[in-house]
mmCIF file of C-alpha atoms in Angstrom:
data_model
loop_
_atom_site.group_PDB
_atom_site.id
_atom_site.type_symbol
_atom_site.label_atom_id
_atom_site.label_comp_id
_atom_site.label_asym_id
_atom_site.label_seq_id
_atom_site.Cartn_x
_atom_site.Cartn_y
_atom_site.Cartn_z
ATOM 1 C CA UNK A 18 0.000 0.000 0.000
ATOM 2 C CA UNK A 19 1.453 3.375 -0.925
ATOM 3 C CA UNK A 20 -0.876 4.890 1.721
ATOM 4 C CA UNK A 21 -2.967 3.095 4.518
ATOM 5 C CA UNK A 22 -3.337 6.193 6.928
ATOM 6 C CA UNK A 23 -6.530 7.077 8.619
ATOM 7 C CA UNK A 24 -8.987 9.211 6.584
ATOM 8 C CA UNK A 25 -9.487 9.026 3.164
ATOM 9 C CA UNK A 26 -7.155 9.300 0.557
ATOM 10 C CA UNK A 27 -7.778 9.944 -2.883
ATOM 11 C CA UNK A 28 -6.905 12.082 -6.532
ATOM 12 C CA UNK A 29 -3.808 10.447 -6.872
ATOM 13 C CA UNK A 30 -1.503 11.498 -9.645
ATOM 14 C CA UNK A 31 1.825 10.290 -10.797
ATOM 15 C CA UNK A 32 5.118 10.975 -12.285
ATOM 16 C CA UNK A 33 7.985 9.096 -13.256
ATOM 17 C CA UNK A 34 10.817 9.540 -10.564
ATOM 18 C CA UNK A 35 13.518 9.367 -13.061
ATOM 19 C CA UNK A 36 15.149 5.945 -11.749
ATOM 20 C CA UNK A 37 12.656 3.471 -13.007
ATOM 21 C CA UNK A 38 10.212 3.853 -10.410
ATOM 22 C CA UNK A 39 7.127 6.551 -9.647
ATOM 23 C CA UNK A 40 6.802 9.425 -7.717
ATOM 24 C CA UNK A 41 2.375 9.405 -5.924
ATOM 25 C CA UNK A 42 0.999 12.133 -4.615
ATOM 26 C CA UNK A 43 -2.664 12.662 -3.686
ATOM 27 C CA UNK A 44 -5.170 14.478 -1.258
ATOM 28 C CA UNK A 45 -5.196 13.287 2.176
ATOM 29 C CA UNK A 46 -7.982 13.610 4.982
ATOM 30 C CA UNK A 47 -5.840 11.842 7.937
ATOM 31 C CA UNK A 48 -5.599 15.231 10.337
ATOM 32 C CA UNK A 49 -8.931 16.613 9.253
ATOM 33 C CA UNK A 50 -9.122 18.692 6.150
ATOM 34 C CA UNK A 51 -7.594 17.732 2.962
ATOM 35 C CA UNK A 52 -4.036 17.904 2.484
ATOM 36 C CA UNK A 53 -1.710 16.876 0.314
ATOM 37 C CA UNK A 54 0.979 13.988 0.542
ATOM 38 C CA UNK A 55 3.712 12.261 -1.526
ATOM 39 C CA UNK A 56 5.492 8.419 -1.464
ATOM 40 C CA UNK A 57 8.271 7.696 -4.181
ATOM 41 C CA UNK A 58 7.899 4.144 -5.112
ATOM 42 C CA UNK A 59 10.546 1.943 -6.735
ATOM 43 C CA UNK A 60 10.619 -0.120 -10.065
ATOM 44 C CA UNK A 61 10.426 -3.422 -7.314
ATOM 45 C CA UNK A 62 7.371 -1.937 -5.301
ATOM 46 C CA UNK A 63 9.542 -0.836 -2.037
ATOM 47 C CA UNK A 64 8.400 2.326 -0.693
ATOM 48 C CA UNK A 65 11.098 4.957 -0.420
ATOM 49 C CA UNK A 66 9.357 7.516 2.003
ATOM 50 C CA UNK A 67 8.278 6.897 5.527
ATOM 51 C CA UNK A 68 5.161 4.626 5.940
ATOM 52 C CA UNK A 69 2.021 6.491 4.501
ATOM 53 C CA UNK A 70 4.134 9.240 3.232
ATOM 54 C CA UNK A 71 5.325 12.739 3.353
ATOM 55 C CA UNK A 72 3.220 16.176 4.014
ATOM 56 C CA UNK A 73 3.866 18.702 0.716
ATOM 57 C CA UNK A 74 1.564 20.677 2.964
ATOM 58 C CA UNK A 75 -0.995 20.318 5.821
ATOM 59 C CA UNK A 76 -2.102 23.983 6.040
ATOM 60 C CA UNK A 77 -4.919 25.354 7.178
ATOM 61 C CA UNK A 78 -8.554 24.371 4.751
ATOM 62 C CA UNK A 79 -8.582 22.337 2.249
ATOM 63 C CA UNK A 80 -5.648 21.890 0.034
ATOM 64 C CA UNK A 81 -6.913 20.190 -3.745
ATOM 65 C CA UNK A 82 -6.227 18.811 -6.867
ATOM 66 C CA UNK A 83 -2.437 18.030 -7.108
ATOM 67 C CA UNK A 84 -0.461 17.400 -9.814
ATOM 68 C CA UNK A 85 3.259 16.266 -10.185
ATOM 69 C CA UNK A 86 6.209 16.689 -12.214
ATOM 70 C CA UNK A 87 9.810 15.028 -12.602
ATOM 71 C CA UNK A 88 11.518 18.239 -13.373
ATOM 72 C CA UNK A 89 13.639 16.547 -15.997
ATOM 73 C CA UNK A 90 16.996 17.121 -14.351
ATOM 74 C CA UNK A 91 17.132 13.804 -12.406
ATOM 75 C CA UNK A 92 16.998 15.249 -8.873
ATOM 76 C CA UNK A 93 13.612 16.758 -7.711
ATOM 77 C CA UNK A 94 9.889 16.751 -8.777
ATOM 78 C CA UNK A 95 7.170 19.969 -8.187
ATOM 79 C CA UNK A 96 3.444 19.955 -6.994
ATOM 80 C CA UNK A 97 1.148 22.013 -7.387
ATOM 81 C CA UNK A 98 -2.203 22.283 -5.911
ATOM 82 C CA UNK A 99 -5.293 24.240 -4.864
ATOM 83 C CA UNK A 100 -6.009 25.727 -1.602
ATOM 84 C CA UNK A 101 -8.769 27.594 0.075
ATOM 85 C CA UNK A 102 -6.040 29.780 2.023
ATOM 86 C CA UNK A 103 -8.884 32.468 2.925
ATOM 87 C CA UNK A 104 -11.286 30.116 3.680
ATOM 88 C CA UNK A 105 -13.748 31.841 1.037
ATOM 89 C CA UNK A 106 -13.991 28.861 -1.032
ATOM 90 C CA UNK A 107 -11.634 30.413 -3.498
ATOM 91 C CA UNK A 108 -8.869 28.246 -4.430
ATOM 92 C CA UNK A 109 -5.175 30.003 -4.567
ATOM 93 C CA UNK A 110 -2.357 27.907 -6.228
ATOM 94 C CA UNK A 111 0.724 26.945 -4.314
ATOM 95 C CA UNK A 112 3.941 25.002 -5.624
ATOM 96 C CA UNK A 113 6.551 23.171 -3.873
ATOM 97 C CA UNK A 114 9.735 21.538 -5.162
ATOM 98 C CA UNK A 115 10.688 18.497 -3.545
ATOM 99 C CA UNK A 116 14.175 16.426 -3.422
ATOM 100 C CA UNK A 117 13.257 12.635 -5.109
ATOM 101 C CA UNK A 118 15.598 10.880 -3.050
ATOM 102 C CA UNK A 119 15.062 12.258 0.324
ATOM 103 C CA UNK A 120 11.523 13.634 0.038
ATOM 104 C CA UNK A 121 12.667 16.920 1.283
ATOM 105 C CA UNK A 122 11.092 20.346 0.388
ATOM 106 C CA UNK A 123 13.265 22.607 -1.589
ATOM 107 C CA UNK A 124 11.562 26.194 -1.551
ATOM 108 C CA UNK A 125 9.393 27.438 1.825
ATOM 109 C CA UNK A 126 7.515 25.408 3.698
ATOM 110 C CA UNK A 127 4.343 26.844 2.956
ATOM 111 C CA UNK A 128 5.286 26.794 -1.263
ATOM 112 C CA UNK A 129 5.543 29.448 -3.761
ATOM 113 C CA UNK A 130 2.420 31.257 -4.908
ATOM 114 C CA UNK A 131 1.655 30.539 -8.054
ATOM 115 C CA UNK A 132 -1.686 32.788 -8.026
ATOM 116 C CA UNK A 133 -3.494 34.002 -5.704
ATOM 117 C CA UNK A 134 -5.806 36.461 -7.531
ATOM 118 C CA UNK A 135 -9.194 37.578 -6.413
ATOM 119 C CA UNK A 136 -12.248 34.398 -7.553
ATOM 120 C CA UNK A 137 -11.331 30.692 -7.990
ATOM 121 C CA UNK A 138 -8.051 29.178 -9.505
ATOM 122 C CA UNK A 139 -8.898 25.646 -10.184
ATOM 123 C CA UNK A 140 -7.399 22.105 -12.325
ATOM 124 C CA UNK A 141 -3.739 23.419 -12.259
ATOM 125 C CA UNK A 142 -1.745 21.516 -14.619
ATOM 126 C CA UNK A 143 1.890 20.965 -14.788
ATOM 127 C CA UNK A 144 4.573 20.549 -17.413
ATOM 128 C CA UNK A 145 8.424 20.215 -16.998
ATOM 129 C CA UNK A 146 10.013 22.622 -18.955
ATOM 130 C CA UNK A 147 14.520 23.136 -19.284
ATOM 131 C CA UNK A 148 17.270 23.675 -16.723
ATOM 132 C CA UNK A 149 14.374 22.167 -13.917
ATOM 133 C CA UNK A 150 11.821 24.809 -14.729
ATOM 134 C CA UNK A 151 8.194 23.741 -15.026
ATOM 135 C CA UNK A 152 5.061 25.096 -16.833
ATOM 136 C CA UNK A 153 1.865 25.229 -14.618
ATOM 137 C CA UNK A 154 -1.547 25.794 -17.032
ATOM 138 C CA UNK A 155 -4.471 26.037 -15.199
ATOM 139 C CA UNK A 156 -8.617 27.381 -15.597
ATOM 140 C CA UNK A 157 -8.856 30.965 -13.919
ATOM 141 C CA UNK A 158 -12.332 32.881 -12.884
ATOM 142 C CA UNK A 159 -10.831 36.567 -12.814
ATOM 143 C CA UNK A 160 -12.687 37.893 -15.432
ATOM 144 C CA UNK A 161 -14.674 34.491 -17.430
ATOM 145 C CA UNK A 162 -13.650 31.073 -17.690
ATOM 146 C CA UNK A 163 -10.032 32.167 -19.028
ATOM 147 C CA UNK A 164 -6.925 30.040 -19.219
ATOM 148 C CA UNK A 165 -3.363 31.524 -17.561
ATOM 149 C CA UNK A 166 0.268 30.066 -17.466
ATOM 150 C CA UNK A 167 2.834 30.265 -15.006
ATOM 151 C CA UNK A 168 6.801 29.779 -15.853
ATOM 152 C CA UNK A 169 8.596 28.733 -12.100
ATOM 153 C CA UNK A 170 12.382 28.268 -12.285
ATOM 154 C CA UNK A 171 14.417 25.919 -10.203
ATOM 155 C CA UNK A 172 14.606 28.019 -7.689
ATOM 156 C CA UNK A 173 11.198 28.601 -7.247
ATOM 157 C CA UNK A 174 11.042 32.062 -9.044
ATOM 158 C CA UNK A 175 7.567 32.907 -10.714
ATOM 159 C CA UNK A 176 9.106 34.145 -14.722
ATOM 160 C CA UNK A 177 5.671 35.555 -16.053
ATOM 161 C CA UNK A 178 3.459 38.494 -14.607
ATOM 162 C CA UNK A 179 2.633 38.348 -11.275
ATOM 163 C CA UNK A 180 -0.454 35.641 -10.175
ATOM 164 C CA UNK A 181 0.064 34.403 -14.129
ATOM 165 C CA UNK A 182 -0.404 34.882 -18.091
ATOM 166 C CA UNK A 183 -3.844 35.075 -19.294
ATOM 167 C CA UNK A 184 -2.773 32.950 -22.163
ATOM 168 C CA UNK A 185 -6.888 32.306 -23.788
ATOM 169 C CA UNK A 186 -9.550 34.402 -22.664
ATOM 170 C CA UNK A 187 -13.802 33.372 -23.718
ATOM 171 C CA UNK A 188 -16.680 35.214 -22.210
ATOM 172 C CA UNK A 189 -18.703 32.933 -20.986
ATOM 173 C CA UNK A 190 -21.151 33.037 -23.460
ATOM 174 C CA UNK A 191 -18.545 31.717 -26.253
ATOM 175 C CA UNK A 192 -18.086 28.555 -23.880
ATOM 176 C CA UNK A 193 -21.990 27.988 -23.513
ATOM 177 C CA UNK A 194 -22.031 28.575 -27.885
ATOM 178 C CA UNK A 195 -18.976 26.145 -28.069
ATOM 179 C CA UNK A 196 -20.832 23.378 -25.599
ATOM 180 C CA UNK A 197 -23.986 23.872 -27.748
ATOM 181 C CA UNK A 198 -22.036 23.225 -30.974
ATOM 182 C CA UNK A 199 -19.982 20.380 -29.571
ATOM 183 C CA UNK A 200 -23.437 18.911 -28.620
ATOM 184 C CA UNK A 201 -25.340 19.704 -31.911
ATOM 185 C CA UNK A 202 -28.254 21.612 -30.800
ATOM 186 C CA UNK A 203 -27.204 24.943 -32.293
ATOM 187 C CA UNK A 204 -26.850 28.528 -30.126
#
């Protein structure tokens, strides 16, 4: 079992750890609210973190929807994820790098803001870029239902404007025309 800790566990994603085996993180409800937690597991099955695995973060509310990269250079992996850091139901996104052998966080303990504009931030998604820097997409409520993009270096420095790139913007209408389309019943 990669995880057998009180509480449910669940949204699991993976990644590749770069030696053969995979890196698991997922949402974890063992102290409470959701947090999220990680367990590199090798090519043979062993587990490489302590039992049930590490904290990437057990702050306060609910923190959502991970996702997980190898960062290509052979040493550490990022997540990202949601969390309701105001408690307004409006998810910011965090990052955190972490070391692949030891499981160790690499930038502050509470991550690196990815955005934390006013409305919701949801379904980050996360992309390993060169040199270690990674590419996190993800759906954005600012204005509409736009998409922004977020360039993090190695060292956990945001590249693009501050809380993101709006990188495809549709009023709202233009999605409910597109889903009517895709469906066949005209706008």
């Amino acid at each position: 079992a990669v995880c057998s800790a009180a509480g449910v566990q669940g949204n699991f994603q993976m990644a590749p750890s770069g030696s053969g085996g995979a890196l698991v993180v997922w949402e974890d409800e063992r102290n409470g609210n959701k947090d999220i937690y990680l367990q590199s597991v090798l090519s043979v099955g062993l587990l490489v973190y302590q039992v049930d695995g590490v904290a990437i973060t057990t702050a306060l509310n609910d923190q959502v929807t991970p996702q997980i990269v190898n960062d290509g250079q052979g040493t550490n992996a990022v997540v990202v994820w949601g969390t309701d850091t105001s408690g307004d139901g409006k998810n910011d996104l965090l990052a955190q790098q972490i070391n692949i052998a030891t499981g160790t966080r690499g930038w502050p303990e509470s991550g690196v803001v990815i955005c934390n504009a006013s409305n919701l931030q949801q379904l980050p998604k996360i992309s390993a870029g060169l040199s270690g820097d990674v590419y996190i997409g993800w759906e954005d409520q600012r204005a509409d239902l736009d998409t922004y993009l977020q360039r993090l270096s190695s060292t956990g420095t945001v590249a693009f404007t501050n809380n993101g790139s709006n990188i495809c913007s549709l009023t709202l209408n233009a999605v409910q025309d597109q889903a009517a389309l895709s469906a066949g019943t005209g706008v």
